[in-house]
Amino acid sequence: MILSTRYSLGFVLTGIIFCFACIEKVPEVKKTIEIPELGLVLNYEGWIYEEYDPNRDSSDPNRSKNKREFSGDKQVKVMFYLFEPEQNKGSEIRTNINFVSEPIPPKYSKATLEDYVASIGGLYSNIYKEYEILSVPQKCSFGKEKCIFLESKFVLPNTAQKQQIRTLQWIFFKEGNVYIFTGTIPESEFSEKNKKILNTIQTLTEKI
């Protein structure tokens, strides 16, 4: 089943983030996020937590230069972002993880998780240059929640050097909604940052 383009665009696009957030020193505490939609808890030690603010002034210099705005698509809900504490000076984007959700439109109510994942390649190939799914999608689970893991790469548009981007996605279907964790890494930093994203997602455990 091929799902609508609008239905799918929100997820990868939210991972393309240019962030220059100020970092404040805070006392060391155990960093966890409760994700009630999935009944899971995530440990985000080593990341900076940030919630999406749709009301931030567009002239704010800390606002993303290429982040998708959601004013025209209120269905997509950005739960949070996790940013690397430091940005590589040679890169135009900052390694991050984001978590978003969107209700499944009624006309796709019988779509399966596999249907959704099967539609991604065709949809994103029309948006990004050299979009490529790098491996066979893998089924996985966290607690009682089943998901599919997908790894892909593409060339980021509107960048001076046609920067290549790698994405790692964990896609869940639950109670009429799609939930997606997306790790976004500049291709040049993949070997360095890949394990950190994988290790962070592997901390997902059932809420006690």
CSV table of C-alpha atoms in Angstrom, one decimal:
chain,number,residue,atom,x,y,z
A,1,MET,CA,0.0,0.0,0.0
A,2,ILE,CA,1.4,3.4,-0.9
A,3,LEU,CA,0.6,6.0,1.7
A,4,SER,CA,0.1,9.7,0.9
A,5,THR,CA,3.1,12.0,0.7
A,6,ARG,CA,1.7,14.4,3.2
A,7,TYR,CA,1.2,11.5,5.6
A,8,SER,CA,4.9,10.6,5.6
A,9,LEU,CA,6.8,13.9,5.0
A,10,GLY,CA,6.9,15.0,8.7
A,11,PHE,CA,9.1,12.3,10.0
A,12,VAL,CA,12.4,12.5,8.1
A,13,LEU,CA,12.2,16.2,7.6
A,14,THR,CA,12.1,16.8,11.4
A,15,GLY,CA,15.4,15.1,11.7
A,16,ILE,CA,17.1,17.8,9.5
A,17,ILE,CA,17.9,20.3,12.1
A,18,PHE,CA,20.4,23.2,12.4
A,19,CYS,CA,20.7,24.0,16.0
A,20,PHE,CA,22.9,26.5,17.8
A,21,ALA,CA,21.2,26.3,21.2
A,22,CYS,CA,22.8,27.8,24.3
A,23,ILE,CA,24.0,25.3,26.8
A,24,GLU,CA,23.6,26.0,30.5
A,25,LYS,CA,25.4,24.1,33.3
A,26,VAL,CA,23.0,22.2,35.4
A,27,PRO,CA,23.5,19.7,38.3
A,28,GLU,CA,24.1,16.2,37.3
A,29,VAL,CA,20.9,14.2,37.5
A,30,LYS,CA,19.8,11.0,35.9
A,31,LYS,CA,18.3,12.0,32.6
A,32,THR,CA,15.2,10.0,31.6
A,33,ILE,CA,12.1,10.8,29.5
A,34,GLU,CA,8.8,9.1,30.1
A,35,ILE,CA,7.0,8.2,26.8
A,36,PRO,CA,3.4,7.4,27.9
A,37,GLU,CA,2.2,6.9,24.3
A,38,LEU,CA,4.3,3.8,24.1
A,39,GLY,CA,4.6,3.0,27.8
A,40,LEU,CA,8.4,3.4,27.7
A,41,VAL,CA,11.2,5.3,29.4
A,42,LEU,CA,14.3,6.6,27.6
A,43,ASN,CA,17.6,7.5,29.2
A,44,TYR,CA,19.1,10.5,27.4
A,45,GLU,CA,22.3,10.8,29.2
A,46,GLY,CA,24.9,12.6,27.0
A,47,TRP,CA,22.3,14.6,25.1
A,48,ILE,CA,20.6,18.0,25.4
A,49,TYR,CA,16.8,17.7,25.7
A,50,GLU,CA,14.7,20.3,23.8
A,51,GLU,CA,11.0,20.5,23.1
A,52,TYR,CA,9.7,22.0,19.8
A,53,ASP,CA,8.4,25.5,20.2
A,54,PRO,CA,6.1,26.4,17.3
A,55,ASN,CA,5.8,30.0,18.7
A,56,ARG,CA,9.5,30.8,18.6
A,57,ASP,CA,10.2,34.0,16.6
A,58,SER,CA,11.3,33.1,13.1
A,59,SER,CA,13.9,35.8,13.3
A,60,ASP,CA,15.5,34.1,16.3
A,61,PRO,CA,19.1,33.2,15.3
A,62,ASN,CA,18.9,30.0,17.2
A,63,ARG,CA,16.0,28.8,15.1
A,64,SER,CA,16.7,26.1,12.6
A,65,LYS,CA,17.7,27.3,9.1
A,66,ASN,CA,16.2,24.2,7.4
A,67,LYS,CA,13.8,22.7,9.9
A,68,ARG,CA,10.4,21.9,8.6
A,69,GLU,CA,7.7,24.2,10.0
A,70,PHE,CA,4.5,22.5,11.2
A,71,SER,CA,2.1,25.4,11.0
A,72,GLY,CA,0.5,24.0,7.9
A,73,ASP,CA,0.4,20.4,9.2
A,74,LYS,CA,-1.0,20.4,12.7
A,75,GLN,CA,-1.5,16.6,12.6
A,76,VAL,CA,2.3,16.1,13.1
A,77,LYS,CA,3.3,16.4,16.7
A,78,VAL,CA,6.9,16.8,17.7
A,79,MET,CA,7.4,15.3,21.1
A,80,PHE,CA,11.1,16.3,21.7
A,81,TYR,CA,14.6,16.6,20.3
A,82,LEU,CA,17.9,15.3,21.7
A,83,PHE,CA,20.9,17.2,20.5
A,84,GLU,CA,24.6,16.5,20.7
A,85,PRO,CA,26.2,18.9,23.2
A,86,GLU,CA,28.7,20.1,20.6
A,87,GLN,CA,28.3,20.7,16.9
A,88,ASN,CA,31.1,19.7,14.5
A,89,LYS,CA,32.4,23.0,13.1
A,90,GLY,CA,32.8,21.5,9.6
A,91,SER,CA,29.1,20.3,9.5
A,92,GLU,CA,26.0,22.2,8.6
A,93,ILE,CA,23.8,20.1,10.8
A,94,ARG,CA,24.0,18.8,14.4
A,95,THR,CA,23.6,15.1,15.2
A,96,ASN,CA,20.3,14.6,16.9
A,97,ILE,CA,17.5,12.3,17.8
A,98,ASN,CA,13.8,13.4,17.5
A,99,PHE,CA,10.6,11.7,18.4
A,100,VAL,CA,7.4,12.6,16.5
A,101,SER,CA,3.8,11.2,16.1
A,102,GLU,CA,1.0,11.6,13.6
A,103,PRO,CA,-2.5,10.0,13.6
A,104,ILE,CA,-3.1,7.5,10.8
A,105,PRO,CA,-5.8,9.0,8.4
A,106,PRO,CA,-9.0,7.0,8.4
A,107,LYS,CA,-8.6,5.9,4.7
A,108,TYR,CA,-5.3,4.2,5.8
A,109,SER,CA,-6.8,2.7,8.9
A,110,LYS,CA,-6.1,-0.9,7.7
A,111,ALA,CA,-2.5,-0.1,6.7
A,112,THR,CA,0.1,-2.1,8.6
A,113,LEU,CA,3.5,-1.1,9.9
A,114,GLU,CA,5.0,-3.1,7.0
A,115,ASP,CA,2.8,-1.1,4.5
A,116,TYR,CA,4.1,2.2,5.9
A,117,VAL,CA,7.8,1.1,5.7
A,118,ALA,CA,7.3,-0.2,2.2
A,119,SER,CA,6.0,3.2,1.1
A,120,ILE,CA,9.0,5.2,2.4
A,121,GLY,CA,11.5,4.5,-0.3
A,122,GLY,CA,9.3,5.8,-3.1
A,123,LEU,CA,8.1,8.8,-1.2
A,124,TYR,CA,11.5,10.1,-0.1
A,125,SER,CA,13.1,9.4,-3.5
A,126,ASN,CA,10.9,12.1,-4.8
A,127,ILE,CA,12.1,14.6,-2.1
A,128,TYR,CA,15.8,13.9,-1.6
A,129,LYS,CA,18.6,13.4,-4.1
A,130,GLU,CA,20.2,10.0,-4.0
A,131,TYR,CA,17.8,8.7,-1.3
A,132,GLU,CA,18.7,5.1,-0.5
A,133,ILE,CA,17.5,2.5,2.0
A,134,LEU,CA,20.7,0.8,3.1
A,135,SER,CA,19.5,-2.5,4.5
A,136,VAL,CA,16.5,-4.7,4.8
A,137,PRO,CA,14.1,-3.2,7.4
A,138,GLN,CA,14.4,-5.2,10.6
A,139,LYS,CA,11.6,-6.0,13.1
A,140,CYS,CA,12.4,-5.3,16.7
A,141,SER,CA,10.6,-4.6,20.0
A,142,PHE,CA,11.0,-2.6,23.2
A,143,GLY,CA,9.0,-4.1,26.0
A,144,LYS,CA,5.7,-5.1,24.6
A,145,GLU,CA,5.9,-2.6,21.7
A,146,LYS,CA,6.9,-3.9,18.3
A,147,CYS,CA,8.6,-1.6,15.7
A,148,ILE,CA,10.6,-1.7,12.5
A,149,PHE,CA,14.2,-0.3,12.2
A,150,LEU,CA,15.2,1.4,9.0
A,151,GLU,CA,18.5,2.9,7.9
A,152,SER,CA,18.8,5.3,5.0
A,153,LYS,CA,20.9,8.1,3.5
A,154,PHE,CA,20.4,11.0,1.1
A,155,VAL,CA,21.9,14.3,0.0
A,156,LEU,CA,20.6,17.2,2.1
A,157,PRO,CA,19.1,20.0,-0.2
A,158,ASN,CA,20.0,23.6,0.2
A,159,THR,CA,23.4,23.1,1.6
A,160,ALA,CA,26.6,24.5,0.1
A,161,GLN,CA,28.4,21.2,-0.3
A,162,LYS,CA,25.5,18.8,-0.9
A,163,GLN,CA,26.0,17.2,2.5
A,164,GLN,CA,25.1,13.6,2.8
A,165,ILE,CA,22.9,12.6,5.8
A,166,ARG,CA,22.4,9.2,7.4
A,167,THR,CA,19.2,8.5,9.3
A,168,LEU,CA,18.3,5.7,11.7
A,169,GLN,CA,14.6,5.2,12.3
A,170,TRP,CA,12.5,3.1,14.7
A,171,ILE,CA,8.9,3.2,13.6
A,172,PHE,CA,5.9,2.1,15.8
A,173,PHE,CA,2.2,1.8,15.1
A,174,LYS,CA,-0.1,2.0,18.1
A,175,GLU,CA,-3.8,2.8,18.6
A,176,GLY,CA,-4.2,4.6,15.3
A,177,ASN,CA,-1.0,6.6,15.4
A,178,VAL,CA,2.5,6.4,14.0
A,179,TYR,CA,5.4,7.1,16.4
A,180,ILE,CA,9.0,7.5,15.1
A,181,PHE,CA,12.4,8.0,16.6
A,182,THR,CA,14.8,9.4,14.0
A,183,GLY,CA,18.5,9.6,14.6
A,184,THR,CA,20.1,12.1,12.1
A,185,ILE,CA,23.9,12.1,11.5
A,186,PRO,CA,26.1,13.8,8.9
A,187,GLU,CA,27.6,11.0,6.8
A,188,SER,CA,31.1,12.2,7.6
A,189,GLU,CA,30.4,11.6,11.3
A,190,PHE,CA,28.5,8.4,11.0
A,191,SER,CA,31.3,6.0,12.3
A,192,GLU,CA,31.8,8.2,15.3
A,193,LYS,CA,28.1,9.0,16.3
A,194,ASN,CA,26.3,5.8,15.1
A,195,LYS,CA,26.9,3.8,18.2
A,196,LYS,CA,25.8,6.6,20.5
A,197,ILE,CA,22.4,6.8,18.8
A,198,LEU,CA,22.0,3.1,18.9
A,199,ASN,CA,23.0,2.8,22.5
A,200,THR,CA,20.6,5.6,23.5
A,201,ILE,CA,17.6,4.0,21.7
A,202,GLN,CA,18.5,0.6,23.3
A,203,THR,CA,17.8,2.2,26.8
A,204,LEU,CA,14.1,2.2,26.0
A,205,THR,CA,12.5,0.1,28.7
A,206,GLU,CA,8.9,-0.5,29.9
A,207,LYS,CA,7.7,2.0,32.4
A,208,ILE,CA,7.4,0.3,35.8
